[in-house]
Coordinates of C-alpha atoms in Angstrom, one line a residue:
M1 CA 33.2 -7.2 -2.9
R2 CA 31.6 -4.4 -1.0
K3 CA 32.4 -4.3 2.7
K4 CA 29.5 -4.3 5.1
I5 CA 29.5 -1.3 7.5
T6 CA 27.6 -1.3 10.8
L7 CA 26.2 2.0 11.7
L8 CA 24.5 2.5 15.0
F9 CA 23.4 6.1 15.2
L10 CA 20.5 8.6 15.1
V11 CA 20.5 10.8 12.1
T12 CA 18.0 13.6 11.2
V13 CA 18.2 14.3 7.6
F14 CA 17.4 17.6 6.0
I15 CA 17.7 17.5 2.2
F16 CA 16.1 20.5 0.6
T17 CA 17.8 20.4 -2.7
I18 CA 18.8 17.3 -4.6
G19 CA 20.9 17.8 -7.7
I20 CA 22.4 14.4 -8.3
S21 CA 23.2 13.6 -12.0
Y22 CA 23.6 10.2 -13.4
A23 CA 26.7 9.4 -15.4
F24 CA 24.3 8.8 -18.3
G25 CA 22.7 12.2 -18.0
K26 CA 19.6 11.8 -15.8
N27 CA 18.9 14.6 -13.3
F28 CA 17.4 14.8 -9.8
T29 CA 15.9 18.2 -9.1
N30 CA 14.0 19.6 -6.1
L31 CA 10.4 20.6 -5.8
K32 CA 9.5 22.7 -2.8
A33 CA 7.2 21.0 -0.3
G34 CA 3.7 22.1 -0.6
S35 CA 3.8 23.0 -4.3
F36 CA 2.0 19.9 -5.6
S37 CA -1.0 20.4 -7.8
S38 CA -2.8 17.0 -7.9
T39 CA -6.5 16.7 -7.8
A40 CA -7.6 16.2 -4.2
P41 CA -10.1 13.4 -3.3
G42 CA -13.5 14.9 -2.9
G43 CA -16.4 14.2 -0.6
L44 CA -15.1 11.1 1.1
D45 CA -15.3 12.5 4.7
K46 CA -19.0 13.3 4.4
E47 CA -21.7 11.3 6.0
S48 CA -23.8 9.1 3.7
K49 CA -27.5 9.4 3.6
N50 CA -27.8 5.7 2.9
T51 CA -26.5 3.7 5.9
V52 CA -27.1 0.0 6.6
T53 CA -25.9 -2.3 9.3
A54 CA -24.3 -5.6 8.3
D55 CA -26.4 -7.6 10.8
K56 CA -29.5 -6.8 8.8
F57 CA -28.0 -8.9 6.0
G58 CA -26.9 -11.7 8.2
A59 CA -23.3 -10.6 8.8
T60 CA -23.0 -10.7 12.6
G61 CA -19.2 -11.0 13.2
N62 CA -19.6 -14.3 15.0
G63 CA -16.4 -15.9 13.7
T64 CA -18.0 -17.7 10.8
D65 CA -17.9 -17.2 7.0
Q66 CA -19.6 -13.9 6.4
T67 CA -18.7 -13.4 2.7
K68 CA -22.2 -13.8 1.2
A69 CA -23.8 -11.6 3.8
I70 CA -21.3 -8.7 3.4
Q71 CA -21.5 -8.9 -0.4
S72 CA -25.3 -8.8 -0.3
A73 CA -25.2 -5.7 1.8
L74 CA -22.7 -4.0 -0.6
N75 CA -24.8 -5.1 -3.6
Y76 CA -27.8 -3.5 -2.0
L77 CA -26.0 -0.2 -1.5
E78 CA -24.9 -0.2 -5.1
S79 CA -28.5 -0.7 -6.2
I80 CA -29.6 2.5 -4.4
G81 CA -26.7 4.6 -5.6
G82 CA -24.1 4.0 -2.8
G83 CA -23.9 4.5 0.9
K84 CA -22.3 3.2 4.1
L85 CA -22.1 -0.4 5.4
V86 CA -21.5 -0.5 9.2
L87 CA -19.8 -3.6 10.5
G88 CA -20.3 -4.3 14.2
K89 CA -17.8 -5.7 16.6
G90 CA -16.6 -9.3 16.0
T91 CA -14.6 -11.4 13.5
Y92 CA -15.9 -11.6 9.9
L93 CA -14.3 -14.5 8.1
L94 CA -14.0 -14.1 4.3
S95 CA -13.5 -16.8 1.6
L96 CA -13.3 -17.4 -2.1
A97 CA -15.5 -20.4 -1.6
K98 CA -18.5 -18.3 -0.9
S99 CA -17.6 -15.4 -3.2
A100 CA -19.1 -14.7 -6.6
H101 CA -15.7 -13.6 -7.9
N102 CA -13.0 -16.2 -8.6
K103 CA -10.1 -14.1 -7.4
A104 CA -11.5 -11.9 -4.6
C105 CA -13.5 -12.6 -1.5
I106 CA -15.3 -9.2 -1.4
V107 CA -15.9 -6.9 -4.3
V108 CA -16.6 -3.2 -3.3
P109 CA -18.8 -1.2 -5.6
A110 CA -18.5 2.6 -6.3
G111 CA -19.7 5.2 -3.8
V112 CA -19.5 2.8 -0.8
T113 CA -18.1 3.2 2.6
I114 CA -17.2 0.1 4.8
E115 CA -16.9 1.2 8.4
G116 CA -16.1 -1.0 11.4
A117 CA -16.4 -0.4 15.1
G118 CA -12.7 0.2 15.4
M119 CA -9.3 -1.4 15.0
G120 CA -9.1 -4.6 16.9
V121 CA -12.9 -4.5 17.4
T122 CA -14.1 -5.3 13.9
I123 CA -11.8 -7.9 12.3
L124 CA -11.9 -9.1 8.6
K125 CA -9.9 -12.3 8.4
R126 CA -9.2 -14.9 5.7
L127 CA -10.8 -18.2 6.3
E128 CA -8.3 -20.5 7.9
S129 CA -8.9 -23.3 5.4
E130 CA -7.9 -20.9 2.6
R131 CA -4.8 -19.6 4.4
S132 CA -2.5 -20.9 1.6
Q133 CA -4.9 -20.3 -1.3
D134 CA -4.5 -17.4 -3.7
G135 CA -7.1 -14.7 -3.4
I136 CA -7.7 -11.0 -2.6
L137 CA -9.7 -10.1 0.5
L138 CA -11.1 -6.7 -0.7
V139 CA -11.0 -5.3 -4.2
N140 CA -12.8 -2.5 -6.0
K141 CA -15.4 -3.6 -8.6
G142 CA -14.3 -3.5 -12.2
Y143 CA -10.6 -3.6 -11.5
D144 CA -10.4 -6.6 -13.9
K145 CA -12.7 -5.2 -16.7
K146 CA -12.3 -1.5 -17.1
G147 CA -9.3 0.6 -18.3
G148 CA -7.9 3.9 -17.2
Y149 CA -9.3 5.1 -13.9
T150 CA -12.8 4.0 -14.6
A151 CA -13.3 1.1 -12.2
A152 CA -15.2 1.6 -8.9
G153 CA -14.0 4.6 -6.9
N154 CA -15.3 7.1 -4.4
I155 CA -14.7 4.3 -1.8
V156 CA -13.9 4.7 1.9
L157 CA -12.5 1.9 4.1
R158 CA -12.2 2.7 7.8
N159 CA -12.1 1.6 11.4
F160 CA -11.4 -2.1 11.2
T161 CA -8.6 -4.7 11.3
I162 CA -7.8 -6.9 8.3
T163 CA -5.4 -9.9 8.2
D164 CA -4.4 -13.0 6.4
G165 CA -4.1 -14.8 9.7
A166 CA -1.2 -16.4 11.6
V167 CA 2.3 -16.5 10.2
T168 CA 2.7 -19.5 7.9
A169 CA 5.6 -21.3 6.2
T170 CA 3.4 -21.6 3.0
P171 CA 2.2 -18.1 2.1
R172 CA 0.1 -17.5 -1.0
T173 CA 1.6 -16.3 -4.2
Y174 CA -1.2 -14.0 -5.2
G175 CA -3.7 -12.1 -2.9
D176 CA -3.6 -8.7 -1.2
L177 CA -5.6 -7.6 1.8
I178 CA -6.9 -4.6 -0.1
A179 CA -6.4 -4.2 -3.8
L180 CA -7.2 -1.0 -5.8
G181 CA -7.1 -1.3 -9.6
H182 CA -8.1 1.4 -12.1
A183 CA -9.7 3.2 -9.1
D184 CA -10.2 7.0 -8.6
N185 CA -10.7 8.6 -5.2
V186 CA -10.3 6.1 -2.4
L187 CA -9.7 6.7 1.3
I188 CA -8.3 4.1 3.6
E189 CA -8.1 5.4 7.2
R190 CA -7.8 4.0 10.7
V191 CA -7.4 0.4 9.4
Q192 CA -5.1 -2.0 11.2
S193 CA -3.3 -4.5 9.0
L194 CA -1.8 -7.6 10.5
N195 CA 0.1 -10.4 8.7
H196 CA -0.1 -10.1 4.9
D197 CA 1.4 -12.6 2.5
Q198 CA 1.4 -10.0 -0.2
H199 CA 0.4 -6.4 0.4
F200 CA -1.8 -4.6 2.9
A201 CA -2.7 -2.2 0.1
D202 CA -1.8 -2.6 -3.6
I203 CA -2.4 0.7 -5.5
C204 CA -2.3 -0.4 -9.1
G205 CA -3.1 1.9 -12.1
S206 CA -5.1 4.1 -9.7
R207 CA -5.2 7.8 -8.7
N208 CA -6.3 10.1 -5.8
I209 CA -5.6 7.4 -3.2
T210 CA -5.1 8.4 0.5
I211 CA -3.9 6.0 3.2
R212 CA -3.8 7.7 6.6
N213 CA -3.8 7.0 10.3
C214 CA -3.5 3.3 9.7
V215 CA -1.5 0.8 11.9
G216 CA 0.4 -2.1 10.4
Y217 CA 2.0 -5.1 12.2
N218 CA 3.3 -7.7 9.9
L219 CA 5.4 -10.7 11.0
Q220 CA 5.1 -12.6 7.7
D221 CA 8.5 -12.5 6.0
T222 CA 7.5 -13.1 2.4
Y223 CA 9.5 -11.9 -0.7
G224 CA 7.9 -9.0 -2.4
S225 CA 5.3 -8.3 0.3
A226 CA 5.5 -4.6 0.7
T227 CA 2.9 -3.2 3.1
V228 CA 1.9 -0.6 0.6
Q229 CA 2.8 -1.1 -3.1
V230 CA 2.3 1.6 -5.8
D231 CA 2.2 -0.1 -9.2
R232 CA 1.0 0.3 -12.8
A233 CA -1.6 -2.0 -14.5
K234 CA 1.0 -4.2 -16.2
N235 CA 2.6 -7.6 -15.8
L236 CA 2.8 -8.2 -12.1
G237 CA -0.1 -6.1 -11.0
I238 CA -3.1 -7.2 -8.9
W239 CA -4.2 -10.8 -9.5
G240 CA -6.7 -10.7 -12.4
L241 CA -6.1 -7.0 -13.2
L242 CA -6.9 -5.6 -16.6
L243 CA -3.4 -5.0 -17.9
D244 CA -3.7 -1.8 -19.9
G245 CA -0.5 -0.1 -18.6
T246 CA -2.3 2.7 -16.6
N247 CA 0.1 4.4 -14.2
P248 CA -0.6 5.4 -10.7
E249 CA -0.7 9.1 -9.6
S250 CA -1.7 11.4 -6.8
I251 CA -1.0 9.0 -3.9
K252 CA -0.7 10.2 -0.3
V253 CA 0.5 8.0 2.6
S254 CA 0.5 9.9 5.8
N255 CA 0.5 9.5 9.6
N256 CA 0.7 5.7 9.5
R257 CA 2.5 3.5 12.0
I258 CA 4.0 0.4 10.4
T259 CA 6.0 -2.5 11.9
S260 CA 7.0 -5.1 9.4
M261 CA 9.3 -7.9 8.4
S262 CA 8.9 -7.2 4.7
E263 CA 11.9 -6.7 2.5
L264 CA 10.5 -3.4 1.3
V265 CA 7.8 -1.7 3.4
L266 CA 6.6 1.3 1.3
Q267 CA 7.2 0.5 -2.4
L268 CA 6.9 3.7 -4.5
G269 CA 7.2 2.1 -7.9
H270 CA 7.0 -1.4 -9.3
D271 CA 7.2 -3.1 -12.7
Q272 CA 8.1 -0.2 -15.0
S273 CA 5.7 2.2 -13.4
N274 CA 5.8 6.0 -14.1
V275 CA 4.6 7.3 -10.8
K276 CA 3.9 11.0 -10.1
D277 CA 2.4 13.2 -7.4
L278 CA 3.4 11.1 -4.3
K279 CA 3.4 12.3 -0.7
L280 CA 4.8 10.2 2.1
V281 CA 4.5 12.3 5.2
N282 CA 4.8 11.7 9.0
N283 CA 4.9 7.9 8.9
T284 CA 6.6 5.8 11.5
I285 CA 8.2 2.7 10.1
T286 CA 9.9 0.0 12.1
C287 CA 11.8 -2.6 10.1
T288 CA 12.1 -5.5 12.5
N289 CA 14.0 -8.1 10.4
K290 CA 17.4 -8.7 12.0
T291 CA 18.5 -11.5 9.7
K292 CA 17.7 -10.0 6.3
S293 CA 18.1 -6.5 4.8
Q294 CA 15.1 -4.2 4.6
V295 CA 14.2 -0.9 2.9
A296 CA 11.7 1.3 4.6
I297 CA 10.9 3.5 1.6
G298 CA 12.1 2.5 -1.9
N299 CA 11.3 1.5 -5.5
D300 CA 12.2 -1.0 -8.2
E301 CA 15.0 0.2 -10.4
D302 CA 12.9 0.0 -13.6
T303 CA 10.5 2.8 -12.4
S304 CA 10.3 6.6 -12.9
I305 CA 9.2 8.8 -10.1
S306 CA 8.3 12.5 -10.3
R307 CA 6.8 15.3 -8.1
T308 CA 7.3 13.4 -4.9
E309 CA 7.6 14.6 -1.3
I310 CA 9.1 12.4 1.5
K311 CA 8.9 14.4 4.7
G312 CA 8.9 13.9 8.4
N313 CA 9.0 10.2 8.5
I314 CA 10.6 8.3 11.4
I315 CA 12.4 5.1 10.4
E316 CA 14.1 2.5 12.6
L317 CA 16.3 -0.2 11.0
N318 CA 17.6 -3.4 12.5
N319 CA 20.0 -5.0 9.9
T320 CA 23.4 -3.8 8.8
D321 CA 22.5 -4.2 5.1
S322 CA 19.3 -2.1 5.4
A323 CA 18.4 1.4 4.2
G324 CA 15.9 4.0 5.3
I325 CA 15.2 5.7 1.9
H326 CA 16.6 3.9 -1.1
L327 CA 15.7 5.2 -4.6
V328 CA 17.5 3.7 -7.6
S329 CA 16.9 3.9 -11.3
D330 CA 18.3 2.3 -14.4
P331 CA 19.3 4.3 -17.6
K332 CA 15.8 4.0 -19.1
N333 CA 14.1 5.7 -16.2
K334 CA 14.5 8.9 -14.2
F335 CA 13.7 10.8 -11.0
K336 CA 12.4 14.4 -11.2
D337 CA 11.2 16.9 -8.6
I338 CA 12.0 14.8 -5.5
S339 CA 11.9 16.6 -2.1
I340 CA 13.3 14.7 0.9
S341 CA 13.3 16.6 4.2
N342 CA 13.1 16.2 8.0
N343 CA 13.2 12.4 8.1
T344 CA 14.7 10.7 11.2
I345 CA 16.5 7.4 10.5
S346 CA 18.1 5.3 13.3
G347 CA 19.4 1.9 14.1
N348 CA 21.6 -0.7 12.4
M349 CA 21.9 0.1 8.7
R350 CA 24.0 0.3 5.6
A351 CA 22.7 3.7 4.5
A352 CA 20.2 6.2 5.9
I353 CA 19.4 7.6 2.4
F354 CA 20.8 6.4 -0.9
I355 CA 19.7 8.0 -4.3
G356 CA 21.4 7.0 -7.5
S357 CA 21.9 4.8 -10.4
S358 CA 21.5 1.0 -10.3
I359 CA 24.5 0.6 -12.6
T360 CA 26.8 2.7 -10.4
S361 CA 28.5 1.0 -7.4
S362 CA 27.2 2.2 -4.1

């Protein structure tokens, strides 16, 4: 039986070269920060020539179900080749009952920006009567029908709050706040996520995804509810996803502030994923669960990760079985070109950083 060790300290970790070899022959090698060569998302910061306000379609943020009105506005933008939907201040309730999709409340078409009036000012919230009902709040169009990276992309989501609602003892089994399947080129910025039964953002079989300057505050302690999950289009992907095995790549998560009760906060690989070109830079992660172990940045052991930079993150832990950065792999998978540097990890923990084999005692 492994002895629990309580560590209360502040550690700044500089790891510039990682050369850890598995007993079964897998290698960890270093890639210098800044040498990544993934395709950068293009044109997502530009102003759209087609801009409409949600109130023109009946979505006024008055605390009632706004599903049909918001979807009508998005459908209109799609019909004219894309554009920006501006949501005013207020609370916009979303539901499956009023949705045209049987697994998602709002379906976002390609080339569309959804922009609110600010975090805490514009609020997208699950309808209270559907609090325990499975369902995604926002999903890109075609995630359930197209393969590869051919579903709706070139999407921007910014300047609003999104939440499942109050903490509940009966959380849903399926249903993210934002789900991206088979997408290419998506920017999520300045979005506040509150309680989520599953994930704030599920990046599944998608590429060129950026999540930056967001704020997360999750008090819902649900198994498997990482704030951000990077996943492939297989088995346990997004509810209703076309399961063609597409892997995620070119993902950047930067300058976010996340406070969470989740068992794993940033999940870098899930369900036999082969993930490459990841950057997790300058995020502040506070793991607040004092009764259960947490991992701030980690992966499932059945995943491979390559060309990844984990740099400048500030992590606070509050349980003696917790870990700051925890990367494990089984004999069938490998890590390659992993750079970990300048991360600050503090609090009660079992390990600041652990990298190794899931079949070797830690």
